[in-house]
Coordinates of C-alpha atoms and ligand atoms in Angstrom, one line a residue:
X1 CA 12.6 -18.0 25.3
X2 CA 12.5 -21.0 27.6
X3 CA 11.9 -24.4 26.0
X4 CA 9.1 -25.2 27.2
X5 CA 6.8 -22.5 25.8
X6 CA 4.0 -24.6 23.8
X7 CA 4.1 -22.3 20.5
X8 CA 2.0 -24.4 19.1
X9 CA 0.0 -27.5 19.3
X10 CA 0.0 -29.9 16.1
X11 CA -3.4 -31.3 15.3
X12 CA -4.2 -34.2 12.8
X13 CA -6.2 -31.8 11.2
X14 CA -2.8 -29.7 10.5
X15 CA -1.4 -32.7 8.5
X16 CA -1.6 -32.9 4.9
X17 CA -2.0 -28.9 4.7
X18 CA 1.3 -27.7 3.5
X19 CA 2.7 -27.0 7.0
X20 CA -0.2 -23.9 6.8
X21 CA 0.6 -22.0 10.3
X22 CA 3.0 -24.0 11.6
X23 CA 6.1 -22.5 13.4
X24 CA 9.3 -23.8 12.1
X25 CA 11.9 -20.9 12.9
X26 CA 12.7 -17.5 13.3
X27 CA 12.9 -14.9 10.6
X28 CA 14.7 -11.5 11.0
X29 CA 14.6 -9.6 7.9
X30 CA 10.5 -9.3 7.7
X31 CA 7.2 -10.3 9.6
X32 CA 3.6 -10.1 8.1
X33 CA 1.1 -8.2 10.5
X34 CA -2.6 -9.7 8.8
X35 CA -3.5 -5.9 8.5
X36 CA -0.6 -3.8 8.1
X37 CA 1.3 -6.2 6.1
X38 CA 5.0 -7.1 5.7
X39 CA 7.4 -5.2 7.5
X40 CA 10.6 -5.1 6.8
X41 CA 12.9 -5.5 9.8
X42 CA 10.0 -4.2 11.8
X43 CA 9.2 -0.9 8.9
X44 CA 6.0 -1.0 7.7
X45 CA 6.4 -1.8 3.9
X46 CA 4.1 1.3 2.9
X47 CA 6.9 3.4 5.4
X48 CA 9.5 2.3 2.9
X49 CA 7.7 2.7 -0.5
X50 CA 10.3 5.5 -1.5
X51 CA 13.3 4.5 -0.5
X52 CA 15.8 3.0 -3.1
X53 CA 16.7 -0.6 -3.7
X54 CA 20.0 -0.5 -3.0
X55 CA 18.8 0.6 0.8
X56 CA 16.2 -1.7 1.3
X57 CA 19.0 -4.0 0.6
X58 CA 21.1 -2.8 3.1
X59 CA 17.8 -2.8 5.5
X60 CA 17.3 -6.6 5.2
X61 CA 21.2 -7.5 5.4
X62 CA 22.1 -5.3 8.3
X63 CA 18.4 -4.9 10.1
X64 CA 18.9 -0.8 9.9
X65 CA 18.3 1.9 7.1
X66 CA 21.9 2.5 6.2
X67 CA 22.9 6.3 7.2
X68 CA 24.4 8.4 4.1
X69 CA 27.9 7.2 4.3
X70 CA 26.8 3.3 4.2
X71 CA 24.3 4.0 1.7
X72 CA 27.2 5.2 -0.5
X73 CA 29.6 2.4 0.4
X74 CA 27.2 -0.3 0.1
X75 CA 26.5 1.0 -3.5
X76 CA 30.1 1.3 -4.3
X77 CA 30.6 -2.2 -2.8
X78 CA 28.0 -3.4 -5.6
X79 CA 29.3 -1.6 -8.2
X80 CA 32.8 -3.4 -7.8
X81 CA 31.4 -6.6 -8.0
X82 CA 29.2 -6.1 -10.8
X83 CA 31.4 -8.2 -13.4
X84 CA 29.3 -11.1 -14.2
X85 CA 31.6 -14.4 -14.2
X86 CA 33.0 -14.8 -17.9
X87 CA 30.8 -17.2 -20.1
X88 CA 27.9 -16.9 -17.6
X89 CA 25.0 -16.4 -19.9
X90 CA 26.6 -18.8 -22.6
X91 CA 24.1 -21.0 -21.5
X92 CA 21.1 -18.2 -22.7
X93 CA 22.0 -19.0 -26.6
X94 CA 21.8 -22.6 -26.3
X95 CA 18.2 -22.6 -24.8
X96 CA 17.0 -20.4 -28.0
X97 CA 15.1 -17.6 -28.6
X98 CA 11.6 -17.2 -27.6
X99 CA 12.0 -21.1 -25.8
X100 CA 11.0 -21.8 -22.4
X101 CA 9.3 -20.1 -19.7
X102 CA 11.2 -16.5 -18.4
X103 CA 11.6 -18.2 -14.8
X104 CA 13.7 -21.1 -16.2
X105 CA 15.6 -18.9 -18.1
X106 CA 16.2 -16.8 -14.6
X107 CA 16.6 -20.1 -12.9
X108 CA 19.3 -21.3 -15.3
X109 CA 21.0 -18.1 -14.9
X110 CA 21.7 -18.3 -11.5
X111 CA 22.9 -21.5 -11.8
X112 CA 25.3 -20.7 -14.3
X113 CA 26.2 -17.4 -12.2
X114 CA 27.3 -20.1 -9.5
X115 CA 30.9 -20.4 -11.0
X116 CA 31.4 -17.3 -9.8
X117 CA 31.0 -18.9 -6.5
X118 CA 33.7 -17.8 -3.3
X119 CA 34.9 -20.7 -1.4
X120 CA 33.0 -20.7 2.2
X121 CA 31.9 -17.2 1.7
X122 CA 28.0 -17.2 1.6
X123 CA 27.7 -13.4 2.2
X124 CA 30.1 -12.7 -0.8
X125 CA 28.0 -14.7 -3.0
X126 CA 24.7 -12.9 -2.1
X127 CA 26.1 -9.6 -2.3
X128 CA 27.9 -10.7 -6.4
X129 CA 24.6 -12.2 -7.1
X130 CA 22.7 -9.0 -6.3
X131 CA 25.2 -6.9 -8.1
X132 CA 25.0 -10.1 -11.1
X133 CA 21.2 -10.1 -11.2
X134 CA 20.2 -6.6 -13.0
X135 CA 23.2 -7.5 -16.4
X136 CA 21.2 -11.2 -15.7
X137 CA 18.0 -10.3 -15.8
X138 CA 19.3 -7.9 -19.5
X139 CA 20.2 -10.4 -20.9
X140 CA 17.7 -12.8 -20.3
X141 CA 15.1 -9.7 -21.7
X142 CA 17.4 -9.6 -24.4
X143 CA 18.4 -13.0 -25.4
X144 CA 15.3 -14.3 -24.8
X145 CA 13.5 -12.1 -27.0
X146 CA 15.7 -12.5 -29.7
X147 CA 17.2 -9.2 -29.9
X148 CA 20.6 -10.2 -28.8
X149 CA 23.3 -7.8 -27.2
X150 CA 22.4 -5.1 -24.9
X151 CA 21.5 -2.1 -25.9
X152 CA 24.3 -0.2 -23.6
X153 CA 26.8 -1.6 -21.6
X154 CA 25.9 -2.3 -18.6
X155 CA 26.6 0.5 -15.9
X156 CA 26.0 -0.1 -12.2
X157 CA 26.5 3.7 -11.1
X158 CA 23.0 3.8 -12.5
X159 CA 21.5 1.6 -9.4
X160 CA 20.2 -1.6 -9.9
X161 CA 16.8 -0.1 -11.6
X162 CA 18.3 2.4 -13.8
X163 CA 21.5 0.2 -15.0
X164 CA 18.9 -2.4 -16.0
X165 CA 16.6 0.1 -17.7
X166 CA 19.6 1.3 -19.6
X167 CA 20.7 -1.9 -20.8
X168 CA 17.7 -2.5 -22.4
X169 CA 17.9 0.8 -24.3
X170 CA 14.8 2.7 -22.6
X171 CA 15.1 6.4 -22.9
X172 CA 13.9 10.1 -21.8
X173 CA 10.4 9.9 -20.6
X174 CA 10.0 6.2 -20.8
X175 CA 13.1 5.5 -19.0
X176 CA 12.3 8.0 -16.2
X177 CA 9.1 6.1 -15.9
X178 CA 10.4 2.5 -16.0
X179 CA 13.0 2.9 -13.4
X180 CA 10.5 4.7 -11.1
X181 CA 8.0 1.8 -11.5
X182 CA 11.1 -0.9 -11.2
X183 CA 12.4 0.7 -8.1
X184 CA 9.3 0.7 -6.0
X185 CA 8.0 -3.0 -7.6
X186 CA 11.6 -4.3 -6.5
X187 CA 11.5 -2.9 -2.7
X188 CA 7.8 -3.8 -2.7
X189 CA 8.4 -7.5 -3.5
X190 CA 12.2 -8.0 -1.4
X191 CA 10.8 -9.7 1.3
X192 CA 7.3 -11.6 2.9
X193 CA 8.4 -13.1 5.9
X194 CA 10.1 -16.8 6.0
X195 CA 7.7 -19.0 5.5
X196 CA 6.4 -18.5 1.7
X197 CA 7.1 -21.6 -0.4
X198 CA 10.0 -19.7 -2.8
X199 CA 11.8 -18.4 0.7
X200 CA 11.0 -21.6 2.4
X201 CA 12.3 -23.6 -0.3
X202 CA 15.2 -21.5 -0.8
X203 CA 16.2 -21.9 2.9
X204 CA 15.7 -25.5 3.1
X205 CA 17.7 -26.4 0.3
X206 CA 20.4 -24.0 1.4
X207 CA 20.3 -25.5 5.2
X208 CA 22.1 -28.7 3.4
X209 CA 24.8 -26.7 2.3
X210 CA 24.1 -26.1 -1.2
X211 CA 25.7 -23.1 -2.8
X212 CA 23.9 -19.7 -2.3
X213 CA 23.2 -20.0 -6.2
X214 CA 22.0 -23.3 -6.1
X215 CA 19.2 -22.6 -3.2
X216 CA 18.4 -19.6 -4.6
X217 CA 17.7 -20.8 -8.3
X218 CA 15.6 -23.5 -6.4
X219 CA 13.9 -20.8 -4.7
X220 CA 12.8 -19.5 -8.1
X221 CA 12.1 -22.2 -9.2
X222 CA 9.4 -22.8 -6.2
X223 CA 8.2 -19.1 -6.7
X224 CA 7.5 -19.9 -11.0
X225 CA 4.1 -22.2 -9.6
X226 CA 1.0 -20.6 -10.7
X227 CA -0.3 -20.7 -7.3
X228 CA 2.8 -18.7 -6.3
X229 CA 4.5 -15.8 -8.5
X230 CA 3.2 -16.5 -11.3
X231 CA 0.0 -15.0 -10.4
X232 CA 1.2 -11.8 -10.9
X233 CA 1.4 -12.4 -14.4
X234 CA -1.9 -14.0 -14.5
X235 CA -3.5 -10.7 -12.7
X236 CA -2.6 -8.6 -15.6
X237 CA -4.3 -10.9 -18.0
X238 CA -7.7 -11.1 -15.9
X239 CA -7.5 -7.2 -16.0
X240 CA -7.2 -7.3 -19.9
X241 CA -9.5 -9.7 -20.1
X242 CA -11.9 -7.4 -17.9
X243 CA -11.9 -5.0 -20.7
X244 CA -14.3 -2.0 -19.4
X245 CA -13.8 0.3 -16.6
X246 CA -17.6 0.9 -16.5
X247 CA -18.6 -0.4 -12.6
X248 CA -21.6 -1.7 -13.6
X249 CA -19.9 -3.8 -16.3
X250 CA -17.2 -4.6 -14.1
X251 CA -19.4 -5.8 -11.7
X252 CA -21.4 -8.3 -14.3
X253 CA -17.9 -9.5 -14.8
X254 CA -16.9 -10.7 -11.7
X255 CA -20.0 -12.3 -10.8
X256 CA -19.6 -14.1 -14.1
X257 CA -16.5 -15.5 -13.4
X258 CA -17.6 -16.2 -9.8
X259 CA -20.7 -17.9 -11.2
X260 CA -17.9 -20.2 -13.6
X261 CA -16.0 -21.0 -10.5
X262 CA -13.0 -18.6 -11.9
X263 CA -10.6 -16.8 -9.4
X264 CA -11.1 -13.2 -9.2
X265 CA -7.3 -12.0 -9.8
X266 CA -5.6 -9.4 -7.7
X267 CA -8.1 -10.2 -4.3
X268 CA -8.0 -12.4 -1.2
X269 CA -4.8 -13.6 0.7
X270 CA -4.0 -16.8 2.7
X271 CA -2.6 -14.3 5.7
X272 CA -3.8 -10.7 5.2
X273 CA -7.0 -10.1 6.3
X274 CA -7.5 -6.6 4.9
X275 CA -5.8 -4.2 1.9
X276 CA -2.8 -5.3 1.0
X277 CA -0.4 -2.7 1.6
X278 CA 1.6 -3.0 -1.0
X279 CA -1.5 -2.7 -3.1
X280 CA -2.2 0.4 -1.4
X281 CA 1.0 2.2 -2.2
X282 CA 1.2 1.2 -5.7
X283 CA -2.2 2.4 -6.3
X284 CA -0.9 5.8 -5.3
X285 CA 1.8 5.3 -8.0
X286 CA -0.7 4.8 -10.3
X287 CA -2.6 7.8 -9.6
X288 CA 0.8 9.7 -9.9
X289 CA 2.2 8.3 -13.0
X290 CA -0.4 6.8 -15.3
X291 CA -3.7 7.6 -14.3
X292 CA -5.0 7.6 -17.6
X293 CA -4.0 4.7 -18.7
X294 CA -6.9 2.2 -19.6
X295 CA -5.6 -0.3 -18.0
X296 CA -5.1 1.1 -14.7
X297 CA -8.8 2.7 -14.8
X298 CA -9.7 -1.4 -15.2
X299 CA -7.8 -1.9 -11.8
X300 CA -9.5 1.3 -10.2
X301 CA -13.0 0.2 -11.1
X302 CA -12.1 -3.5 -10.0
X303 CA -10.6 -2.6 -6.6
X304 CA -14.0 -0.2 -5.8
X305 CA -16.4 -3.3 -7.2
X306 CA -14.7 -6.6 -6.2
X307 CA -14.3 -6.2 -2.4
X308 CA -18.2 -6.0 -2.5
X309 CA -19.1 -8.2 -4.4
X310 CA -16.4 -10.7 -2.6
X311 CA -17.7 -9.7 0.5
X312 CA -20.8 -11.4 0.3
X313 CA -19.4 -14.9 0.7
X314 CA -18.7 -15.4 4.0
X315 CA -16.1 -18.2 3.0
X316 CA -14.0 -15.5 1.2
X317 CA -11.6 -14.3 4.6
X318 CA -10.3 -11.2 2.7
X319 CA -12.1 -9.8 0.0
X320 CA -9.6 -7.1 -0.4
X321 CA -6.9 -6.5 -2.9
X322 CA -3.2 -8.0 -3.0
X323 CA 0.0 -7.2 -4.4
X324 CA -0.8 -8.9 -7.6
X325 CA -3.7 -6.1 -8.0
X326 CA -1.9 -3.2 -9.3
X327 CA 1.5 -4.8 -10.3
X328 CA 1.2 -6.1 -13.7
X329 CA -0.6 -2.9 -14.7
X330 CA 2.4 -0.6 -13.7
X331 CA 4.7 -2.9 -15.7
X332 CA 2.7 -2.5 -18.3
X333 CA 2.5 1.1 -18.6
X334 CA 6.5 1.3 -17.9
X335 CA 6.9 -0.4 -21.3
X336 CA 6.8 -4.5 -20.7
X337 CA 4.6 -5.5 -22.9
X338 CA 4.6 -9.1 -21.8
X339 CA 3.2 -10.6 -18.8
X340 CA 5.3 -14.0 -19.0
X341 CA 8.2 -12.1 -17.6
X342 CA 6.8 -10.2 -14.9
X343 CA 7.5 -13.2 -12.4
X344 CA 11.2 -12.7 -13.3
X345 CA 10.6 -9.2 -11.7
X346 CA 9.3 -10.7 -8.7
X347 CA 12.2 -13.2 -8.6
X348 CA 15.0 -10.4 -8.9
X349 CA 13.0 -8.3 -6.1
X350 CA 12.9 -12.0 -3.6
X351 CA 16.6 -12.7 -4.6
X352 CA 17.7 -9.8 -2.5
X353 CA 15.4 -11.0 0.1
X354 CA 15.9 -14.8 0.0
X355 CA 19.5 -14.1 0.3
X356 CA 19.3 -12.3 3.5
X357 CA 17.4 -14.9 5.1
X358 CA 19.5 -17.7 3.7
X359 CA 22.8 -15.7 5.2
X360 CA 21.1 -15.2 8.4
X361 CA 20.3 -18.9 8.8
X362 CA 24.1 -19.7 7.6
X363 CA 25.2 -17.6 11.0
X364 CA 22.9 -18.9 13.5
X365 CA 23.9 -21.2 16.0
X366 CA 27.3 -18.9 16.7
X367 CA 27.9 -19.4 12.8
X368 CA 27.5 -23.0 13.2
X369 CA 24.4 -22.5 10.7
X370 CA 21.0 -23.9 10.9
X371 CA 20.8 -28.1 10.9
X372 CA 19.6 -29.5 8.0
X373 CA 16.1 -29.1 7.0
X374 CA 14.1 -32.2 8.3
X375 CA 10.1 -32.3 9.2
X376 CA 8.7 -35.2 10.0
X377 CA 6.5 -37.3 7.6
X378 CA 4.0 -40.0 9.9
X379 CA 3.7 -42.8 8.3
X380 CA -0.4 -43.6 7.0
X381 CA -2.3 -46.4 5.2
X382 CA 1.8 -48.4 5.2
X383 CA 1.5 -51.3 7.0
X384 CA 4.5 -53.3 6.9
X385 CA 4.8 -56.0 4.7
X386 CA 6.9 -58.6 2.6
X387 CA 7.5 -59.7 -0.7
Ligands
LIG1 N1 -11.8 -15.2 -6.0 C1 -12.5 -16.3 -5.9 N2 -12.6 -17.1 -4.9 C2 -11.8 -16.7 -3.8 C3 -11.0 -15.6 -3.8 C4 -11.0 -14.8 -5.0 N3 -10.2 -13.7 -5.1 N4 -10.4 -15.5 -2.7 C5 -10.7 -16.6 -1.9 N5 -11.6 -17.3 -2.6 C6 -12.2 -18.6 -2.3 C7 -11.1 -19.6 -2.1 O1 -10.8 -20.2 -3.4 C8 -11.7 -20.6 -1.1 O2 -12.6 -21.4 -1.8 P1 -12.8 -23.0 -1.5 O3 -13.2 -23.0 0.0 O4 -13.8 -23.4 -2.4 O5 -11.4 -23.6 -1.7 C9 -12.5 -19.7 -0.2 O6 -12.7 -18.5 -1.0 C10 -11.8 -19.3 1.1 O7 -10.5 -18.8 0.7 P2 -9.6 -18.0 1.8 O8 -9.4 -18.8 3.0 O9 -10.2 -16.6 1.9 O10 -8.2 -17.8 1.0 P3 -7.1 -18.9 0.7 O11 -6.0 -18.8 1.7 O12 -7.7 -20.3 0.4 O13 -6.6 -18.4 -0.8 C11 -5.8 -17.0 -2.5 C12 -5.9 -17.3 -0.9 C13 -4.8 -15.8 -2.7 C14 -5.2 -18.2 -3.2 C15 -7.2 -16.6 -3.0 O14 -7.6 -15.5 -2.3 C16 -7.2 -16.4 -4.5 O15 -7.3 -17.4 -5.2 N6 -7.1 -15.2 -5.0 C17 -7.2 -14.9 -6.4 C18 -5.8 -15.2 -7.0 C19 -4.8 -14.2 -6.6 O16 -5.0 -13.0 -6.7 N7 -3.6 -14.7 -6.3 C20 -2.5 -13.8 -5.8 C21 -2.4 -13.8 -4.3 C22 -1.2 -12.9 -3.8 C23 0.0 -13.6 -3.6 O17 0.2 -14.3 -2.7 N8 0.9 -13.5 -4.6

């Protein structure tokens, strides 16, 4: 690319709107197409819906599904690191049961993960954290909720979904269950191009040099906003508060809370312009595993009545559903019960992805690594003056 392509022009009527649209780099692990969604090194997400973690992984480190022989290496690569640093969650009893928001617990844990840092070794790091975060996120389920040690020992030959499933003590059906609805929710949420605020921050903070633990617990703590992840937990508790699966009652409710100038949870998208993808396929997980399940016919009814009704503002640019649709439901029917840590799901799924990015940025320049972070402000309403 020559440099003087014009990518973009800057407007005054771009300031002041959180950088919306405005190229600031390149991104290699994922790209978001407005209709058929993220893509992960150029795979449509609903392409990869079945594949396992641990691959999609791979796919966003290495920019290619791993053939069987890496698949199996790059799992027994995780499983030997998979020791979290000693004294690592020390930090989990201090904070207290049942204290403080899941994401600062996740937050804190990365941090204190980050003495298991290697010296000048940013891919190292990623690839311990990733193999750290399912014992992590464990404990946090269990500390936090005030039910102490782990249920088993933790044991990474069980893939990240199943080892984390087993630590909790979920078993037969419900475990089967669980790790089916954890696997496809984590390769669902890895990635969403480079330019969301958790990535964005994440990158930025690492582009100074911070450790990979301290840019990514920054990242986290960008993605706990309420305008960010944390709607995902708010999406399950619009569809409780929905309450009916009747369409004609579900379609009094959302004009009600249209007419109260509420958000209708679970639709609309600041880049999408049609279905979510990722709303699409876990829909179709839905169907498969819990199709019974109140809940879920809540979603079904909203997903057939919203759009509509959405669609008749013309202001609204995509009616449709998001991710945040279905999500929370299929947590909830795998077993957790409480939507204030569903966000921490989220965050485990964009470690892997954040990471990636974060190591491909380290690289660039012929492993020089990207500069430092630094947009420009303009100066407005400051003229100079003195004391
Ligand atoms: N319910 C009610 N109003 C909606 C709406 C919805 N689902 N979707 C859009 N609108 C409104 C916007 O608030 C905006 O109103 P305003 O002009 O008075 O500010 C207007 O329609 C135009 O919005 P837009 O250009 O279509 O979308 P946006 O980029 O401003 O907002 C989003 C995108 C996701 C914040 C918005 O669709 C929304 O609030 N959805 C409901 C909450 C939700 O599901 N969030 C999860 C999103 C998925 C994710 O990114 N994690």
């Amino acid at each position: 690319m020559s440099d003087e392509n014009v990518l973009f022009e800057v407007k005054d009527s771009h300031l002041d709107t959180g950088m919306r649209g405005i190229p600031v780099g390149t991104c290699r692990t994922s790209f978001v197409d407005p209709i058929d969604g993220v893509h992960y090194a150029g795979y449509p997400i609903a392409d990869l819906a079945d594949i396992d973690p641990e691959d999609a992984a791979f796919l966003l480190f290495n920019k290619r599904i791993p053939n069987e022989k890496e698949s199996q290496e790059f799992r027994q690569d995780l499983i030997s690191r998979s020791n979290l640093p000693s004294g690592s969650t020390d930090l989990f009893t201090a904070i207290g049961t049942g204290t403080g928001h899941p994401m600062d617990w996740l937050s804190i844990g990365i941090m204190s993960l980050g003495r298991g840092e290697v010296e000048n070794d940013i891919f190292s790091d990623a690839m311990n954290l990733i193999a750290w975060m399912p014992e992590l996120m464990a404990r946090l389920f269990m500390m936090r909720g005030g039910r102490g040690e782990l249920v088993n020992p933790s044991n990474p030959s069980l893939g990240m979904a199943g080892n984390f499933v087993s630590m909790l003590g979920v078993e037969g059906d419900d475990a089967v269950r669980a790790e089916r609805i954890l696997r496809s929710f984590l390769v669902l949420h890895m990635d969403h191009g480079g330019g969301n605020l958790s990535t964005f921050a994440g990158k930025s903070v690492a582009s100074g040099r911070a450790s990979l633990f301290a840019s990514i617990a920054s990242a986290m703590n960008a993605l706990s906003g309420p305008l960010h992840g944390r709607a995902n937990q708010s999406c399950l508790e619009f569809v409780q508060k929905v309450g009916t699966s009747d369409p004609n009652e579900v379609e009094s409710f959302v004009r009600s809370e249209l007419a109260a100038k509420r958000p209708i949870f679970g639709f609309g998208h600041a880049v999408l312009r049609a279905e979510d993808p990722r709303a699409t396929v876990q829909m179709k997980i839905g169907e498969e595993v819990c199709p019974d399940d109140p809940l879920f016919a809540t979603v079904r009814t909203l997903r057939e009545v919203a759009p509509r009704v959405l669609g008749e503002n013309p202001k609204i640019s995509n009616p449709n559903a998001n991710v945040d649709l279905v999500s929370g439901t299929l947590l909830h029917n795998a077993g957790f019960r409480k939507p204030d840590y569903y966000t921490t799901f989220f965050g485990w799924a964009r470690v892997i992805g954040i990471s990636a990015q974060i190591v491909d940025e380290r690289n660039s320049r012929g492993g020089k690594g990207v500069p430092i972070y630094r947009p420009k402000y303009l100066a407005r309403d400051q003229p100079v003056r003195r004391l």
